[in-house]
Amino acid sequence: MKLFLDTANIQEIRLGARLGVISGVTTNPSLAAKEGIGGREGYKAAVHEIADIIDGPISVEVVSQDAAGMIAEGRDIAEWVPNPWVKIPSTAAGFEAIAALARDGIKINQTLCFSVNQALLGAQAGSTVVSPFVGRLDDIGQDGMALVADIANVYQRHNIKTMVMAASVRHPRHCILAAQAGAHISTIPYTVLMQMVQHPLTDSGVARFLQDWQKAGNRQ
Ligand code: G3P
Protein backbone atom coordinates (compact mmCIF):
# COMPACT_ATOMS: atom_id res chain seq x y z
CA MET A 1 0.00 0.00 0.00
CA LYS A 2 1.41 3.38 -1.00
CA LEU A 3 1.08 6.52 1.10
CA PHE A 4 -0.03 9.88 -0.28
CA LEU A 5 -0.20 13.14 1.68
CA ASP A 6 -3.67 14.66 1.93
CA THR A 7 -2.81 18.34 2.17
CA ALA A 8 -2.24 21.53 0.20
CA ASN A 9 0.31 22.79 2.75
CA ILE A 10 3.64 23.17 0.92
CA GLN A 11 5.73 23.01 4.08
CA GLU A 12 4.05 19.74 5.15
CA ILE A 13 4.65 18.30 1.69
CA ARG A 14 8.32 19.31 1.81
CA LEU A 15 8.76 17.74 5.25
CA GLY A 16 6.86 14.58 4.32
CA ALA A 17 8.79 14.19 1.06
CA ARG A 18 12.09 14.26 2.96
CA LEU A 19 11.20 10.96 4.64
CA GLY A 20 11.13 9.25 1.26
CA VAL A 21 7.84 7.48 1.99
CA ILE A 22 5.33 9.63 0.08
CA SER A 23 4.26 8.62 -3.44
CA GLY A 24 1.71 11.33 -4.24
CA VAL A 25 -0.47 14.16 -2.94
CA THR A 26 -4.21 14.68 -2.81
CA THR A 27 -5.82 18.09 -2.51
CA ASN A 28 -9.37 19.35 -2.46
CA PRO A 29 -11.04 22.78 -2.37
CA SER A 30 -11.35 22.69 1.46
CA LEU A 31 -7.64 21.87 1.89
CA ALA A 32 -6.70 24.62 -0.60
CA ALA A 33 -8.92 27.18 1.13
CA LYS A 34 -7.40 26.22 4.50
CA GLU A 35 -3.98 27.28 3.14
CA GLY A 36 -5.36 30.58 1.82
CA ILE A 37 -5.09 29.36 -1.78
CA GLY A 38 -7.73 31.20 -3.78
CA GLY A 39 -8.92 31.23 -7.37
CA ARG A 40 -8.07 28.92 -10.19
CA GLU A 41 -4.68 30.53 -10.82
CA GLY A 42 -3.81 30.31 -7.13
CA TYR A 43 -4.76 26.61 -7.06
CA LYS A 44 -2.76 26.02 -10.25
CA ALA A 45 0.34 27.77 -8.83
CA ALA A 46 0.11 25.68 -5.63
CA VAL A 47 -0.25 22.46 -7.64
CA HIS A 48 2.83 23.40 -9.68
CA GLU A 49 4.79 23.90 -6.48
CA ILE A 50 3.61 20.51 -5.17
CA ALA A 51 4.63 18.80 -8.41
CA ASP A 52 8.13 20.29 -8.05
CA ILE A 53 8.43 18.51 -4.69
CA ILE A 54 6.63 15.22 -5.30
CA ASP A 55 7.43 12.97 -8.22
CA GLY A 56 4.06 11.23 -8.27
CA PRO A 57 0.37 11.76 -8.96
CA ILE A 58 -1.16 15.03 -7.72
CA SER A 59 -4.94 14.95 -7.27
CA VAL A 60 -6.71 18.20 -8.09
CA GLU A 61 -10.46 18.55 -7.63
CA VAL A 62 -13.00 20.15 -9.94
CA VAL A 63 -15.56 22.54 -8.45
CA SER A 64 -18.18 22.46 -11.23
CA GLN A 65 -21.41 20.65 -10.42
CA ASP A 66 -22.45 19.83 -13.99
CA ALA A 67 -20.82 17.32 -16.34
CA ALA A 68 -19.85 19.85 -19.03
CA GLY A 69 -18.16 22.07 -16.45
CA MET A 70 -16.35 19.12 -14.86
CA ILE A 71 -15.13 17.91 -18.25
CA ALA A 72 -13.83 21.37 -19.20
CA GLU A 73 -12.12 21.76 -15.80
CA GLY A 74 -10.73 18.25 -15.95
CA ARG A 75 -9.20 18.81 -19.41
CA ASP A 76 -7.63 22.03 -18.13
CA ILE A 77 -6.27 20.45 -14.92
CA ALA A 78 -4.83 17.59 -16.96
CA GLU A 79 -2.42 20.13 -18.51
CA TRP A 80 -1.22 21.64 -15.22
CA VAL A 81 1.41 19.12 -14.11
CA PRO A 82 3.09 16.00 -15.52
CA ASN A 83 1.10 13.51 -13.45
CA PRO A 84 -2.37 14.87 -12.66
CA TRP A 85 -5.27 12.86 -11.26
CA VAL A 86 -8.49 14.82 -11.70
CA LYS A 87 -10.79 14.47 -8.69
CA ILE A 88 -14.41 14.05 -9.69
CA PRO A 89 -17.25 13.49 -7.18
CA SER A 90 -19.37 10.32 -7.19
CA THR A 91 -22.49 12.00 -8.62
CA ALA A 92 -24.48 11.37 -11.80
CA ALA A 93 -22.78 14.37 -13.44
CA GLY A 94 -19.51 13.07 -12.06
CA PHE A 95 -19.85 9.63 -13.68
CA GLU A 96 -20.65 11.30 -17.01
CA ALA A 97 -17.51 13.43 -16.64
CA ILE A 98 -15.39 10.46 -15.56
CA ALA A 99 -16.44 8.51 -18.65
CA ALA A 100 -15.65 11.43 -20.98
CA LEU A 101 -12.30 12.27 -19.35
CA ALA A 102 -11.25 8.62 -19.16
CA ARG A 103 -11.94 8.33 -22.90
CA ASP A 104 -9.43 11.17 -23.34
CA GLY A 105 -6.88 9.14 -21.38
CA ILE A 106 -7.05 11.46 -18.35
CA LYS A 107 -6.47 9.83 -14.94
CA ILE A 108 -9.37 10.14 -12.51
CA ASN A 109 -9.54 10.04 -8.73
CA GLN A 110 -13.23 9.35 -8.04
CA THR A 111 -13.84 11.19 -4.79
CA LEU A 112 -16.57 11.37 -2.13
CA CYS A 113 -17.30 7.66 -2.50
CA PHE A 114 -19.58 6.31 0.22
CA SER A 115 -20.85 3.01 -1.21
CA VAL A 116 -19.78 -0.09 -3.13
CA ASN A 117 -22.35 0.81 -5.78
CA GLN A 118 -20.66 4.16 -6.39
CA ALA A 119 -17.33 2.34 -6.61
CA LEU A 120 -18.76 -0.12 -9.16
CA LEU A 121 -20.17 2.72 -11.26
CA GLY A 122 -16.85 4.55 -11.18
CA ALA A 123 -14.97 1.45 -12.27
CA GLN A 124 -17.31 1.08 -15.27
CA ALA A 125 -16.93 4.75 -16.16
CA GLY A 126 -13.14 4.48 -16.07
CA SER A 127 -11.92 5.80 -12.70
CA THR A 128 -8.20 5.25 -12.17
CA VAL A 129 -8.69 5.19 -8.42
CA VAL A 130 -11.72 5.39 -6.14
CA SER A 131 -11.59 7.20 -2.79
CA PRO A 132 -13.89 5.88 -0.06
CA PHE A 133 -14.07 8.50 2.75
CA VAL A 134 -13.42 6.43 5.85
CA GLY A 135 -13.52 9.09 8.58
CA ARG A 136 -16.70 10.74 7.36
CA LEU A 137 -18.54 7.39 7.45
CA ASP A 138 -17.18 6.72 10.95
CA ASP A 139 -18.42 10.21 11.92
CA ILE A 140 -22.01 9.20 11.17
CA GLY A 141 -21.73 5.92 13.06
CA GLN A 142 -20.97 3.68 10.08
CA ASP A 143 -17.90 1.53 9.49
CA GLY A 144 -15.76 3.41 6.97
CA MET A 145 -13.08 0.73 6.82
CA ALA A 146 -15.67 -1.96 6.02
CA LEU A 147 -16.41 0.01 2.85
CA VAL A 148 -12.71 -0.01 1.87
CA ALA A 149 -12.61 -3.78 2.43
CA ASP A 150 -15.86 -4.37 0.51
CA ILE A 151 -14.71 -2.35 -2.50
CA ALA A 152 -11.27 -4.00 -2.53
CA ASN A 153 -12.92 -7.41 -2.30
CA VAL A 154 -15.42 -6.82 -5.12
CA TYR A 155 -12.78 -5.26 -7.39
CA GLN A 156 -10.45 -8.21 -6.82
CA ARG A 157 -13.20 -10.74 -7.39
CA HIS A 158 -14.10 -9.19 -10.74
CA ASN A 159 -10.54 -8.35 -11.76
CA ILE A 160 -11.31 -4.62 -11.86
CA LYS A 161 -8.20 -2.53 -12.39
CA THR A 162 -9.42 0.62 -10.59
CA MET A 163 -7.34 1.15 -7.45
CA VAL A 164 -8.74 1.77 -3.96
CA MET A 165 -7.50 4.77 -2.01
CA ALA A 166 -8.51 5.07 1.65
CA ALA A 167 -9.31 8.77 2.16
CA SER A 168 -10.58 10.89 5.04
CA VAL A 169 -8.03 9.08 7.19
CA ARG A 170 -8.03 10.41 10.74
CA HIS A 171 -5.48 8.37 12.73
CA PRO A 172 -2.61 5.88 12.31
CA ARG A 173 -4.81 2.88 13.05
CA HIS A 174 -6.78 3.72 9.91
CA CYS A 175 -3.57 3.14 7.90
CA ILE A 176 -3.02 -0.32 9.34
CA LEU A 177 -6.64 -1.26 8.75
CA ALA A 178 -6.61 0.13 5.20
CA ALA A 179 -3.52 -1.95 4.37
CA GLN A 180 -5.16 -5.05 5.86
CA ALA A 181 -8.38 -4.32 3.96
CA GLY A 182 -6.51 -4.32 0.64
CA ALA A 183 -6.34 -0.60 -0.15
CA HIS A 184 -3.69 0.20 -2.77
CA ILE A 185 -3.14 3.70 -1.36
CA SER A 186 -3.91 5.59 1.85
CA THR A 187 -3.95 9.36 1.61
CA ILE A 188 -3.14 10.77 5.00
CA PRO A 189 -2.81 14.12 6.76
CA TYR A 190 0.74 15.14 7.74
CA THR A 191 -0.12 14.74 11.45
CA VAL A 192 -1.03 11.08 10.85
CA LEU A 193 2.24 10.53 8.96
CA MET A 194 4.20 11.82 11.95
CA GLN A 195 2.10 9.71 14.35
CA MET A 196 2.98 6.66 12.24
CA VAL A 197 6.68 7.36 12.83
CA GLN A 198 6.42 7.61 16.58
CA HIS A 199 6.92 4.85 19.13
CA PRO A 200 8.08 5.55 22.70
CA LEU A 201 10.20 2.37 22.77
CA THR A 202 12.08 3.56 19.68
CA ASP A 203 12.82 6.90 21.37
CA SER A 204 13.89 5.34 24.68
CA GLY A 205 15.89 2.68 22.80
CA VAL A 206 17.81 5.30 20.81
CA ALA A 207 18.53 7.27 24.03
CA ARG A 208 19.72 4.14 25.82
CA PHE A 209 22.05 3.01 23.02
CA LEU A 210 23.66 6.44 23.06
CA GLN A 211 23.92 6.47 26.85
CA ASP A 212 25.60 3.03 26.93
CA TRP A 213 27.94 4.04 24.12
CA GLN A 214 29.01 7.18 25.98
CA LYS A 215 29.33 5.32 29.32
CA ALA A 216 31.91 3.09 27.65
CA GLY A 217 34.00 6.22 27.07
CA ASN A 218 32.99 6.94 23.50
CA ARG A 219 32.04 10.33 22.21
CA GLN A 220 29.16 10.65 19.83
O1 G3P B 1 -9.03 12.82 1.02
C1 G3P B 1 -10.25 13.35 1.40
C2 G3P B 1 -10.08 14.08 2.66
O2 G3P B 1 -9.42 15.28 2.42
C3 G3P B 1 -11.31 14.33 3.42
O3 G3P B 1 -10.92 14.28 4.72
O4 G3P B 1 -10.98 14.76 7.08
O5 G3P B 1 -12.18 16.26 5.47
O6 G3P B 1 -13.04 13.98 5.97
P1 G3P B 1 -11.84 14.85 5.87
Coordinates of C-alpha atoms and ligand atoms in Angstrom, one line a residue:
M1 CA 0.0 0.0 0.0
K2 CA 1.4 3.4 -1.0
L3 CA 1.1 6.5 1.1
F4 CA 0.0 9.9 -0.3
L5 CA -0.2 13.1 1.7
D6 CA -3.7 14.7 1.9
T7 CA -2.8 18.3 2.2
A8 CA -2.2 21.5 0.2
N9 CA 0.3 22.8 2.7
I10 CA 3.6 23.2 0.9
Q11 CA 5.7 23.0 4.1
E12 CA 4.0 19.7 5.2
I13 CA 4.6 18.3 1.7
R14 CA 8.3 19.3 1.8
L15 CA 8.8 17.7 5.3
G16 CA 6.9 14.6 4.3
A17 CA 8.8 14.2 1.1
R18 CA 12.1 14.3 3.0
L19 CA 11.2 11.0 4.6
G20 CA 11.1 9.3 1.3
V21 CA 7.8 7.5 2.0
I22 CA 5.3 9.6 0.1
S23 CA 4.3 8.6 -3.4
G24 CA 1.7 11.3 -4.2
V25 CA -0.5 14.2 -2.9
T26 CA -4.2 14.7 -2.8
T27 CA -5.8 18.1 -2.5
N28 CA -9.4 19.3 -2.5
P29 CA -11.0 22.8 -2.4
S30 CA -11.3 22.7 1.5
L31 CA -7.6 21.9 1.9
A32 CA -6.7 24.6 -0.6
A33 CA -8.9 27.2 1.1
K34 CA -7.4 26.2 4.5
E35 CA -4.0 27.3 3.1
G36 CA -5.4 30.6 1.8
I37 CA -5.1 29.4 -1.8
G38 CA -7.7 31.2 -3.8
G39 CA -8.9 31.2 -7.4
R40 CA -8.1 28.9 -10.2
E41 CA -4.7 30.5 -10.8
G42 CA -3.8 30.3 -7.1
Y43 CA -4.8 26.6 -7.1
K44 CA -2.8 26.0 -10.3
A45 CA 0.3 27.8 -8.8
A46 CA 0.1 25.7 -5.6
V47 CA -0.2 22.5 -7.6
H48 CA 2.8 23.4 -9.7
E49 CA 4.8 23.9 -6.5
I50 CA 3.6 20.5 -5.2
A51 CA 4.6 18.8 -8.4
D52 CA 8.1 20.3 -8.1
I53 CA 8.4 18.5 -4.7
I54 CA 6.6 15.2 -5.3
D55 CA 7.4 13.0 -8.2
G56 CA 4.1 11.2 -8.3
P57 CA 0.4 11.8 -9.0
I58 CA -1.2 15.0 -7.7
S59 CA -4.9 14.9 -7.3
V60 CA -6.7 18.2 -8.1
E61 CA -10.5 18.6 -7.6
V62 CA -13.0 20.2 -9.9
V63 CA -15.6 22.5 -8.5
S64 CA -18.2 22.5 -11.2
Q65 CA -21.4 20.7 -10.4
D66 CA -22.5 19.8 -14.0
A67 CA -20.8 17.3 -16.3
A68 CA -19.9 19.9 -19.0
G69 CA -18.2 22.1 -16.5
M70 CA -16.3 19.1 -14.9
I71 CA -15.1 17.9 -18.3
A72 CA -13.8 21.4 -19.2
E73 CA -12.1 21.8 -15.8
G74 CA -10.7 18.2 -16.0
R75 CA -9.2 18.8 -19.4
D76 CA -7.6 22.0 -18.1
I77 CA -6.3 20.5 -14.9
A78 CA -4.8 17.6 -17.0
E79 CA -2.4 20.1 -18.5
W80 CA -1.2 21.6 -15.2
V81 CA 1.4 19.1 -14.1
P82 CA 3.1 16.0 -15.5
N83 CA 1.1 13.5 -13.4
P84 CA -2.4 14.9 -12.7
W85 CA -5.3 12.9 -11.3
V86 CA -8.5 14.8 -11.7
K87 CA -10.8 14.5 -8.7
I88 CA -14.4 14.0 -9.7
P89 CA -17.2 13.5 -7.2
S90 CA -19.4 10.3 -7.2
T91 CA -22.5 12.0 -8.6
A92 CA -24.5 11.4 -11.8
A93 CA -22.8 14.4 -13.4
G94 CA -19.5 13.1 -12.1
F95 CA -19.9 9.6 -13.7
E96 CA -20.7 11.3 -17.0
A97 CA -17.5 13.4 -16.6
I98 CA -15.4 10.5 -15.6
A99 CA -16.4 8.5 -18.6
A100 CA -15.7 11.4 -21.0
L101 CA -12.3 12.3 -19.4
A102 CA -11.3 8.6 -19.2
R103 CA -11.9 8.3 -22.9
D104 CA -9.4 11.2 -23.3
G105 CA -6.9 9.1 -21.4
I106 CA -7.1 11.5 -18.4
K107 CA -6.5 9.8 -14.9
I108 CA -9.4 10.1 -12.5
N109 CA -9.5 10.0 -8.7
Q110 CA -13.2 9.4 -8.0
T111 CA -13.8 11.2 -4.8
L112 CA -16.6 11.4 -2.1
C113 CA -17.3 7.7 -2.5
F114 CA -19.6 6.3 0.2
S115 CA -20.9 3.0 -1.2
V116 CA -19.8 -0.1 -3.1
N117 CA -22.3 0.8 -5.8
Q118 CA -20.7 4.2 -6.4
A119 CA -17.3 2.3 -6.6
L120 CA -18.8 -0.1 -9.2
L121 CA -20.2 2.7 -11.3
G122 CA -16.9 4.5 -11.2
A123 CA -15.0 1.5 -12.3
Q124 CA -17.3 1.1 -15.3
A125 CA -16.9 4.7 -16.2
G126 CA -13.1 4.5 -16.1
S127 CA -11.9 5.8 -12.7
T128 CA -8.2 5.3 -12.2
V129 CA -8.7 5.2 -8.4
V130 CA -11.7 5.4 -6.1
S131 CA -11.6 7.2 -2.8
P132 CA -13.9 5.9 -0.1
F133 CA -14.1 8.5 2.8
V134 CA -13.4 6.4 5.9
G135 CA -13.5 9.1 8.6
R136 CA -16.7 10.7 7.4
L137 CA -18.5 7.4 7.4
D138 CA -17.2 6.7 11.0
D139 CA -18.4 10.2 11.9
I140 CA -22.0 9.2 11.2
G141 CA -21.7 5.9 13.1
Q142 CA -21.0 3.7 10.1
D143 CA -17.9 1.5 9.5
G144 CA -15.8 3.4 7.0
M145 CA -13.1 0.7 6.8
A146 CA -15.7 -2.0 6.0
L147 CA -16.4 0.0 2.9
V148 CA -12.7 0.0 1.9
A149 CA -12.6 -3.8 2.4
D150 CA -15.9 -4.4 0.5
I151 CA -14.7 -2.4 -2.5
A152 CA -11.3 -4.0 -2.5
N153 CA -12.9 -7.4 -2.3
V154 CA -15.4 -6.8 -5.1
Y155 CA -12.8 -5.3 -7.4
Q156 CA -10.4 -8.2 -6.8
R157 CA -13.2 -10.7 -7.4
H158 CA -14.1 -9.2 -10.7
N159 CA -10.5 -8.3 -11.8
I160 CA -11.3 -4.6 -11.9
K161 CA -8.2 -2.5 -12.4
T162 CA -9.4 0.6 -10.6
M163 CA -7.3 1.1 -7.4
V164 CA -8.7 1.8 -4.0
M165 CA -7.5 4.8 -2.0
A166 CA -8.5 5.1 1.7
A167 CA -9.3 8.8 2.2
S168 CA -10.6 10.9 5.0
V169 CA -8.0 9.1 7.2
R170 CA -8.0 10.4 10.7
H171 CA -5.5 8.4 12.7
P172 CA -2.6 5.9 12.3
R173 CA -4.8 2.9 13.0
H174 CA -6.8 3.7 9.9
C175 CA -3.6 3.1 7.9
I176 CA -3.0 -0.3 9.3
L177 CA -6.6 -1.3 8.8
A178 CA -6.6 0.1 5.2
A179 CA -3.5 -1.9 4.4
Q180 CA -5.2 -5.0 5.9
A181 CA -8.4 -4.3 4.0
G182 CA -6.5 -4.3 0.6
A183 CA -6.3 -0.6 -0.2
H184 CA -3.7 0.2 -2.8
I185 CA -3.1 3.7 -1.4
S186 CA -3.9 5.6 1.8
T187 CA -4.0 9.4 1.6
I188 CA -3.1 10.8 5.0
P189 CA -2.8 14.1 6.8
Y190 CA 0.7 15.1 7.7
T191 CA -0.1 14.7 11.4
V192 CA -1.0 11.1 10.8
L193 CA 2.2 10.5 9.0
M194 CA 4.2 11.8 12.0
Q195 CA 2.1 9.7 14.3
M196 CA 3.0 6.7 12.2
V197 CA 6.7 7.4 12.8
Q198 CA 6.4 7.6 16.6
H199 CA 6.9 4.8 19.1
P200 CA 8.1 5.6 22.7
L201 CA 10.2 2.4 22.8
T202 CA 12.1 3.6 19.7
D203 CA 12.8 6.9 21.4
S204 CA 13.9 5.3 24.7
G205 CA 15.9 2.7 22.8
V206 CA 17.8 5.3 20.8
A207 CA 18.5 7.3 24.0
R208 CA 19.7 4.1 25.8
F209 CA 22.1 3.0 23.0
L210 CA 23.7 6.4 23.1
Q211 CA 23.9 6.5 26.8
D212 CA 25.6 3.0 26.9
W213 CA 27.9 4.0 24.1
Q214 CA 29.0 7.2 26.0
K215 CA 29.3 5.3 29.3
A216 CA 31.9 3.1 27.6
G217 CA 34.0 6.2 27.1
N218 CA 33.0 6.9 23.5
R219 CA 32.0 10.3 22.2
Q220 CA 29.2 10.6 19.8
Ligands
G3P1 O1 -9.0 12.8 1.0 C1 -10.3 13.3 1.4 C2 -10.1 14.1 2.7 O2 -9.4 15.3 2.4 C3 -11.3 14.3 3.4 O3 -10.9 14.3 4.7 O4 -11.0 14.8 7.1 O5 -12.2 16.3 5.5 O6 -13.0 14.0 6.0 P1 -11.8 14.8 5.9

